[in-house]
Amino acid sequence: MHFRFVSNTSRRRHLLITGVLLGLLGIQATHVAKAQDAKPLANKKIRLVVPFSPGGGVDGLARAVAESLTRNAGATVIVENKPGAGGNIAAVQVAKSQTTATGELQLLVTSVNHYANPVMVKNSGYDAYKDFVPVAYLCTFPYAFIVPGESKFNTLSEFLAAAKNAPGTLSWAFGGNGSLGHFLGVAMEQSAKIKGVPVAYKGGPDLLSALASKQVDMAVMSVQSSTPLVKQGRLKSLAVAGHVRNKVTPDVPAVNEAISSYPNIVGFVAMYAPANVPTAQLALIHAEMNKVLVSEEYKKRLDSDGSTPLLFSNLDGLKSFFEKDGQQWEALTRSAGLKVE
């Protein structure tokens, strides 16, 4: 039988080393806890609801925001695509949502249809002002007038001339009733005094598919969605909406170069929270979103689209902006006579 004798000196050394190791582990645990505390949205579950199909411009922005909030703010953020009824289905879902027992918060990432739907739809199910609080202006949203790569039209003027010669024969598509593309197409018809055939789709991927299969003559869609295929020559961009050329496609004329009376409509993508969310939580999300908007990663992504973010120092300023801007989109909806029964 063998016995191992441990001296008092060895025992003290062993206890000392053990104490040091436990101390180091304690320090590390403290640092981890502090790091988690430094992320104000740590362990928060957020669902970004997008009222358009996956793969479109708004969807792409929502996914970029989700990645940034997950990585930098510590939140668990997912994107849910809820297309249909021009964005109405998604808006109603978020407006009626409550923070769940697991702490999930739903936020709406959408465009001008947010203000157009309650005007177009008799019973939309939500009020753009009373049921929502804007928490971030993600960016301006440049659009373009796109035709198939093999189209006989090389300029917007050629398309307009053909539409005047044969009223009601040339189709133009857009991503949902009351969407920015819808407004831009209606503005084209009104300012150029032509009559085309408007066709509604669910979003960017559906528009690209319709163009590729030549189901439509033209689509009014985001620069972000169309530019890759334009650069490949599979699509052609006849004009960009507004009065300024887009820095991503500087060789493509602005619409008002072909239609002098075309209005300078600037679309947007914004994030909204249900009105029932506590003010302190709204302020926290707004602050974290401002960090996203000024990050080099996000600005680089917008540069690829020719978009720009718009920063607000507080929620009150953001709310005041959209109260005025929303009224303009409501007025445009009425003047265009857009109605969904």
CSV table of C-alpha atoms in Angstrom, one decimal:
chain,number,residue,atom,x,y,z
A,1,MET,CA,0.0,0.0,0.0
A,2,HIS,CA,1.3,3.4,-1.0
A,3,PHE,CA,0.6,6.6,0.6
A,4,ARG,CA,1.2,10.1,-0.8
A,5,PHE,CA,2.1,12.7,1.7
A,6,VAL,CA,1.4,16.4,0.9
A,7,SER,CA,3.5,18.9,2.8
A,8,ASN,CA,1.9,22.0,4.3
A,9,THR,CA,3.9,24.2,1.9
A,10,SER,CA,2.4,22.3,-1.1
A,11,ARG,CA,-1.1,22.5,0.4
A,12,ARG,CA,-0.7,26.3,0.8
A,13,ARG,CA,0.6,26.7,-2.7
A,14,HIS,CA,-2.4,24.7,-4.0
A,15,LEU,CA,-4.9,26.8,-2.1
A,16,LEU,CA,-3.2,30.0,-3.3
A,17,ILE,CA,-3.4,28.9,-7.0
A,18,THR,CA,-7.0,27.8,-6.6
A,19,GLY,CA,-7.9,31.1,-5.1
A,20,VAL,CA,-6.2,33.1,-7.9
A,21,LEU,CA,-8.0,31.0,-10.5
A,22,LEU,CA,-11.4,31.5,-8.8
A,23,GLY,CA,-10.7,35.2,-8.6
A,24,LEU,CA,-9.9,35.4,-12.3
A,25,LEU,CA,-13.1,33.6,-13.1
A,26,GLY,CA,-15.0,36.0,-10.9
A,27,ILE,CA,-13.4,39.0,-12.7
A,28,GLN,CA,-14.2,37.4,-16.1
A,29,ALA,CA,-17.8,36.8,-15.1
A,30,THR,CA,-18.1,40.4,-13.9
A,31,HIS,CA,-16.8,41.7,-17.2
A,32,VAL,CA,-19.2,39.5,-19.1
A,33,ALA,CA,-22.1,40.8,-17.0
A,34,LYS,CA,-21.0,44.4,-17.5
A,35,ALA,CA,-20.7,43.8,-21.3
A,36,GLN,CA,-24.2,42.5,-21.3
A,37,ASP,CA,-25.4,45.4,-19.3
A,38,ALA,CA,-23.7,47.8,-21.7
A,39,LYS,CA,-26.1,46.5,-24.4
A,40,PRO,CA,-29.4,48.2,-23.6
A,41,LEU,CA,-31.5,45.8,-25.8
A,42,ALA,CA,-29.7,42.6,-24.5
A,43,ASN,CA,-32.0,39.6,-24.6
A,44,LYS,CA,-34.8,41.7,-26.1
A,45,LYS,CA,-36.8,40.0,-28.8
A,46,ILE,CA,-37.8,42.2,-31.7
A,47,ARG,CA,-39.8,41.3,-34.8
A,48,LEU,CA,-39.5,43.6,-37.8
A,49,VAL,CA,-42.7,43.2,-39.8
A,50,VAL,CA,-42.3,44.1,-43.5
A,51,PRO,CA,-45.4,44.4,-45.7
A,52,PHE,CA,-43.6,43.4,-48.8
A,53,SER,CA,-42.2,40.2,-50.3
A,54,PRO,CA,-38.7,38.9,-49.4
A,55,GLY,CA,-35.9,40.2,-51.6
A,56,GLY,CA,-37.3,43.7,-52.3
A,57,GLY,CA,-35.8,47.0,-51.3
A,58,VAL,CA,-37.7,47.5,-48.0
A,59,ASP,CA,-37.0,43.9,-47.0
A,60,GLY,CA,-33.3,44.4,-47.7
A,61,LEU,CA,-33.2,47.4,-45.4
A,62,ALA,CA,-35.1,45.7,-42.6
A,63,ARG,CA,-32.6,42.8,-42.7
A,64,ALA,CA,-29.6,45.2,-42.6
A,65,VAL,CA,-31.2,46.8,-39.5
A,66,ALA,CA,-31.9,43.4,-37.9
A,67,GLU,CA,-28.3,42.3,-38.3
A,68,SER,CA,-27.0,45.5,-36.8
A,69,LEU,CA,-29.3,45.6,-33.8
A,70,THR,CA,-28.6,41.9,-33.1
A,71,ARG,CA,-24.8,42.4,-33.3
A,72,ASN,CA,-24.4,45.8,-31.6
A,73,ALA,CA,-27.4,46.2,-29.3
A,74,GLY,CA,-27.7,42.6,-28.1
A,75,ALA,CA,-31.3,42.1,-29.3
A,76,THR,CA,-32.6,39.0,-31.0
A,77,VAL,CA,-34.2,40.5,-34.1
A,78,ILE,CA,-36.0,38.6,-36.9
A,79,VAL,CA,-37.7,39.8,-40.0
A,80,GLU,CA,-41.3,38.7,-40.9
A,81,ASN,CA,-42.6,39.4,-44.4
A,82,LYS,CA,-46.3,40.0,-44.4
A,83,PRO,CA,-47.3,41.1,-47.9
A,84,GLY,CA,-50.8,41.7,-49.0
A,85,ALA,CA,-53.5,44.5,-49.3
A,86,GLY,CA,-50.8,47.1,-50.1
A,87,GLY,CA,-49.3,46.7,-46.6
A,88,ASN,CA,-52.6,46.9,-44.7
A,89,ILE,CA,-52.3,43.3,-43.3
A,90,ALA,CA,-48.9,44.0,-41.8
A,91,ALA,CA,-49.9,47.4,-40.4
A,92,VAL,CA,-53.0,46.0,-38.6
A,93,GLN,CA,-51.0,43.1,-37.1
A,94,VAL,CA,-48.4,45.5,-35.6
A,95,ALA,CA,-51.0,48.0,-34.5
A,96,LYS,CA,-52.9,45.4,-32.5
A,97,SER,CA,-49.8,43.6,-31.2
A,98,GLN,CA,-48.8,43.7,-27.5
A,99,THR,CA,-45.4,42.9,-26.0
A,100,THR,CA,-45.7,39.2,-25.3
A,101,ALA,CA,-45.0,37.2,-22.1
A,102,THR,CA,-41.6,36.5,-23.6
A,103,GLY,CA,-41.0,40.2,-24.2
A,104,GLU,CA,-41.2,40.2,-28.0
A,105,LEU,CA,-41.9,43.6,-29.6
A,106,GLN,CA,-43.3,44.0,-33.1
A,107,LEU,CA,-42.1,47.0,-35.2
A,108,LEU,CA,-43.4,47.9,-38.7
A,109,VAL,CA,-40.9,48.7,-41.4
A,110,THR,CA,-42.7,50.3,-44.3
A,111,SER,CA,-43.1,53.1,-46.8
A,112,VAL,CA,-45.6,55.7,-47.9
A,113,ASN,CA,-48.4,53.1,-48.1
A,114,HIS,CA,-48.5,53.5,-44.3
A,115,TYR,CA,-50.4,56.9,-44.8
A,116,ALA,CA,-52.1,56.0,-48.1
A,117,ASN,CA,-53.9,52.9,-46.9
A,118,PRO,CA,-56.3,54.5,-44.4
A,119,VAL,CA,-57.4,56.9,-47.2
A,120,MET,CA,-57.7,54.2,-49.9
A,121,VAL,CA,-59.3,51.5,-47.8
A,122,LYS,CA,-62.7,52.2,-46.3
A,123,ASN,CA,-62.1,50.0,-43.2
A,124,SER,CA,-58.3,49.8,-43.0
A,125,GLY,CA,-58.3,48.7,-39.4
A,126,TYR,CA,-55.7,51.2,-38.2
A,127,ASP,CA,-55.0,54.9,-37.8
A,128,ALA,CA,-51.5,55.9,-39.0
A,129,TYR,CA,-51.2,58.5,-36.2
A,130,LYS,CA,-53.1,57.2,-33.2
A,131,ASP,CA,-52.0,53.6,-33.5
A,132,PHE,CA,-48.3,54.1,-34.2
A,133,VAL,CA,-45.3,56.1,-33.1
A,134,PRO,CA,-42.4,56.6,-35.6
A,135,VAL,CA,-39.1,55.5,-34.2
A,136,ALA,CA,-36.7,55.9,-37.1
A,137,TYR,CA,-36.5,57.4,-40.6
A,138,LEU,CA,-34.4,54.7,-42.3
A,139,CYS,CA,-33.7,56.4,-45.6
A,140,THR,CA,-35.0,58.1,-48.7
A,141,PHE,CA,-36.1,55.5,-51.2
A,142,PRO,CA,-35.1,56.2,-54.8
A,143,TYR,CA,-37.2,54.6,-57.5
A,144,ALA,CA,-36.8,54.1,-61.3
A,145,PHE,CA,-38.9,53.4,-64.4
A,146,ILE,CA,-37.6,50.0,-65.6
A,147,VAL,CA,-38.3,48.0,-68.8
A,148,PRO,CA,-37.1,44.6,-70.0
A,149,GLY,CA,-33.6,44.5,-71.5
A,150,GLU,CA,-35.1,43.6,-74.9
A,151,SER,CA,-37.7,46.3,-74.8
A,152,LYS,CA,-38.0,48.6,-77.9
A,153,PHE,CA,-38.0,51.6,-75.5
A,154,ASN,CA,-34.7,53.2,-74.7
A,155,THR,CA,-36.0,56.4,-73.2
A,156,LEU,CA,-39.0,57.5,-71.2
A,157,SER,CA,-39.9,59.9,-74.0
A,158,GLU,CA,-40.3,56.9,-76.4
A,159,PHE,CA,-42.5,55.1,-73.9
A,160,LEU,CA,-44.7,58.1,-73.4
A,161,ALA,CA,-45.0,58.8,-77.1
A,162,ALA,CA,-46.1,55.2,-77.7
A,163,ALA,CA,-48.6,55.5,-74.8
A,164,LYS,CA,-50.1,58.6,-76.4
A,165,ASN,CA,-50.5,56.9,-79.7
A,166,ALA,CA,-52.2,53.9,-78.3
A,167,PRO,CA,-54.0,54.8,-75.0
A,168,GLY,CA,-54.7,52.0,-72.6
A,169,THR,CA,-52.4,49.5,-74.2
A,170,LEU,CA,-49.0,49.8,-72.4
A,171,SER,CA,-48.8,48.4,-68.9
A,172,TRP,CA,-46.8,49.6,-65.9
A,173,ALA,CA,-46.5,47.6,-62.8
A,174,PHE,CA,-45.9,48.6,-59.1
A,175,GLY,CA,-45.6,46.9,-55.7
A,176,GLY,CA,-49.0,47.2,-54.2
A,177,ASN,CA,-51.8,49.7,-54.1
A,178,GLY,CA,-50.8,52.9,-52.4
A,179,SER,CA,-47.1,52.1,-52.6
A,180,LEU,CA,-44.5,54.6,-53.7
A,181,GLY,CA,-44.4,53.0,-57.2
A,182,HIS,CA,-48.1,53.4,-57.5
A,183,PHE,CA,-47.9,57.1,-56.8
A,184,LEU,CA,-45.0,57.6,-59.2
A,185,GLY,CA,-46.8,55.8,-62.0
A,186,VAL,CA,-50.0,57.8,-61.4
A,187,ALA,CA,-47.9,61.0,-61.4
A,188,MET,CA,-46.4,59.9,-64.8
A,189,GLU,CA,-49.8,59.4,-66.3
A,190,GLN,CA,-51.2,62.7,-65.0
A,191,SER,CA,-48.2,65.0,-65.8
A,192,ALA,CA,-47.6,63.4,-69.2
A,193,LYS,CA,-51.3,63.2,-70.0
A,194,ILE,CA,-51.2,59.6,-71.0
A,195,LYS,CA,-53.3,56.5,-70.1
A,196,GLY,CA,-51.6,53.2,-69.4
A,197,VAL,CA,-52.6,50.0,-67.7
A,198,PRO,CA,-51.6,49.9,-64.0
A,199,VAL,CA,-50.9,46.4,-62.6
A,200,ALA,CA,-50.3,45.8,-58.9
A,201,TYR,CA,-47.9,43.1,-57.6
A,202,LYS,CA,-46.7,42.2,-54.1
A,203,GLY,CA,-43.2,43.6,-54.3
A,204,GLY,CA,-39.8,43.8,-56.0
A,205,PRO,CA,-39.2,40.1,-56.8
A,206,ASP,CA,-42.6,39.8,-58.4
A,207,LEU,CA,-42.0,42.9,-60.5
A,208,LEU,CA,-38.6,41.5,-61.6
A,209,SER,CA,-40.3,38.3,-62.6
A,210,ALA,CA,-43.0,40.1,-64.5
A,211,LEU,CA,-40.4,42.1,-66.4
A,212,ALA,CA,-38.3,39.1,-67.1
A,213,SER,CA,-41.3,37.2,-68.6
A,214,LYS,CA,-42.5,40.4,-70.4
A,215,GLN,CA,-45.9,40.3,-68.6
A,216,VAL,CA,-45.7,44.1,-68.3
A,217,ASP,CA,-44.1,46.8,-70.4
A,218,MET,CA,-42.7,48.8,-67.5
A,219,ALA,CA,-42.3,48.6,-63.8
A,220,VAL,CA,-41.9,51.4,-61.3
A,221,MET,CA,-39.6,50.0,-58.6
A,222,SER,CA,-36.7,50.7,-56.3
A,223,VAL,CA,-33.2,51.4,-57.6
A,224,GLN,CA,-31.9,48.9,-55.0
A,225,SER,CA,-33.9,46.1,-56.5
A,226,SER,CA,-33.4,46.9,-60.2
A,227,THR,CA,-29.8,48.1,-60.4
A,228,PRO,CA,-28.0,44.7,-60.4
A,229,LEU,CA,-30.0,43.5,-63.4
A,230,VAL,CA,-29.7,46.8,-65.1
A,231,LYS,CA,-25.9,46.6,-64.9
A,232,GLN,CA,-26.1,43.1,-66.3
A,233,GLY,CA,-28.1,44.4,-69.3
A,234,ARG,CA,-31.1,42.2,-68.5
A,235,LEU,CA,-33.2,45.3,-67.7
A,236,LYS,CA,-33.1,48.9,-68.8
A,237,SER,CA,-33.6,52.0,-66.6
A,238,LEU,CA,-35.4,54.7,-68.5
A,239,ALA,CA,-35.5,57.3,-65.8
A,240,VAL,CA,-35.2,57.8,-62.0
A,241,ALA,CA,-38.0,59.4,-60.1
A,242,GLY,CA,-37.8,63.0,-58.9
A,243,HIS,CA,-35.7,65.9,-60.1
A,244,VAL,CA,-32.2,64.7,-59.4
A,245,ARG,CA,-30.2,61.9,-61.0
A,246,ASN,CA,-29.2,59.1,-58.8
A,247,LYS,CA,-25.5,58.8,-57.9
A,248,VAL,CA,-25.6,55.1,-58.5
A,249,THR,CA,-26.9,55.5,-62.1
A,250,PRO,CA,-25.7,58.9,-63.1
A,251,ASP,CA,-26.2,58.2,-66.8
A,252,VAL,CA,-29.9,57.6,-66.3
A,253,PRO,CA,-32.0,60.9,-66.6
A,254,ALA,CA,-34.4,62.1,-63.9
A,255,VAL,CA,-38.1,61.9,-64.9
A,256,ASN,CA,-38.5,65.7,-65.1
A,257,GLU,CA,-35.9,65.7,-68.0
A,258,ALA,CA,-38.6,64.0,-70.0
A,259,ILE,CA,-41.7,65.4,-68.2
A,260,SER,CA,-41.0,69.0,-67.1
A,261,SER,CA,-44.2,69.1,-65.0
A,262,TYR,CA,-43.4,65.9,-63.1
A,263,PRO,CA,-43.6,66.5,-59.3
A,264,ASN,CA,-40.5,66.1,-57.1
A,265,ILE,CA,-41.8,63.1,-55.0
A,266,VAL,CA,-39.3,61.8,-52.5
A,267,GLY,CA,-40.2,58.4,-50.9
A,268,PHE,CA,-38.9,56.9,-47.7
A,269,VAL,CA,-38.6,53.8,-45.5
A,270,ALA,CA,-39.4,54.3,-41.8
A,271,MET,CA,-39.9,52.2,-38.7
A,272,TYR,CA,-43.0,52.4,-36.5
A,273,ALA,CA,-43.8,51.0,-33.1
A,274,PRO,CA,-47.3,50.3,-31.7
A,275,ALA,CA,-48.6,53.3,-29.7
A,276,ASN,CA,-49.0,51.1,-26.6
A,277,VAL,CA,-45.2,50.7,-26.2
A,278,PRO,CA,-43.9,52.6,-23.1
A,279,THR,CA,-42.2,55.9,-23.9
A,280,ALA,CA,-38.9,54.9,-22.2
A,281,GLN,CA,-38.7,51.8,-24.4
A,282,LEU,CA,-39.5,53.8,-27.5
A,283,ALA,CA,-36.7,56.3,-26.6
A,284,LEU,CA,-34.3,53.4,-26.2
A,285,ILE,CA,-35.1,51.9,-29.6
A,286,HIS,CA,-34.9,55.3,-31.2
A,287,ALA,CA,-31.4,55.9,-29.7
A,288,GLU,CA,-30.2,52.5,-30.8
A,289,MET,CA,-31.6,53.1,-34.3
A,290,ASN,CA,-29.7,56.4,-34.5
A,291,LYS,CA,-26.5,54.4,-33.9
A,292,VAL,CA,-27.4,52.1,-36.8
A,293,LEU,CA,-28.1,55.0,-39.1
A,294,VAL,CA,-24.7,56.7,-38.5
A,295,SER,CA,-22.7,53.5,-38.7
A,296,GLU,CA,-20.2,53.2,-41.6
A,297,GLU,CA,-21.7,49.8,-42.5
A,298,TYR,CA,-25.2,51.2,-42.9
A,299,LYS,CA,-24.1,54.3,-44.7
A,300,LYS,CA,-22.1,52.1,-47.1
A,301,ARG,CA,-25.1,50.0,-47.8
A,302,LEU,CA,-27.2,53.1,-48.5
A,303,ASP,CA,-24.5,54.5,-50.8
A,304,SER,CA,-25.0,51.4,-53.0
A,305,ASP,CA,-28.7,52.4,-53.5
A,306,GLY,CA,-28.2,56.1,-53.7
A,307,SER,CA,-30.2,56.5,-50.5
A,308,THR,CA,-29.6,58.7,-47.5
A,309,PRO,CA,-30.8,58.4,-43.8
A,310,LEU,CA,-32.5,61.2,-41.9
A,311,LEU,CA,-31.6,61.6,-38.2
A,312,PHE,CA,-33.8,63.1,-35.5
A,313,SER,CA,-32.4,63.8,-32.1
A,314,ASN,CA,-35.6,62.9,-30.3
A,315,LEU,CA,-39.0,61.2,-30.9
A,316,ASP,CA,-41.0,64.4,-30.8
A,317,GLY,CA,-39.1,65.8,-33.8
A,318,LEU,CA,-39.6,62.6,-35.7
A,319,LYS,CA,-43.3,62.6,-34.8
A,320,SER,CA,-43.8,66.2,-35.9
A,321,PHE,CA,-42.0,65.5,-39.2
A,322,PHE,CA,-44.3,62.5,-40.1
A,323,GLU,CA,-47.5,64.3,-39.0
A,324,LYS,CA,-46.8,66.8,-41.8
A,325,ASP,CA,-45.3,64.4,-44.3
A,326,GLY,CA,-48.1,61.9,-43.8
A,327,GLN,CA,-50.7,64.6,-44.6
A,328,GLN,CA,-49.0,65.2,-47.9
A,329,TRP,CA,-49.2,61.5,-48.8
A,330,GLU,CA,-52.8,61.5,-47.8
A,331,ALA,CA,-53.5,64.5,-50.0
A,332,LEU,CA,-51.7,62.8,-52.9
A,333,THR,CA,-53.8,59.7,-52.4
A,334,ARG,CA,-57.0,61.7,-52.6
A,335,SER,CA,-55.9,63.7,-55.6
A,336,ALA,CA,-54.9,60.6,-57.5
A,337,GLY,CA,-58.3,59.1,-56.7
A,338,LEU,CA,-56.8,55.9,-55.3
A,339,LYS,CA,-59.5,53.7,-53.8
A,340,VAL,CA,-59.7,50.0,-52.8
A,341,GLU,CA,-63.2,48.7,-52.2
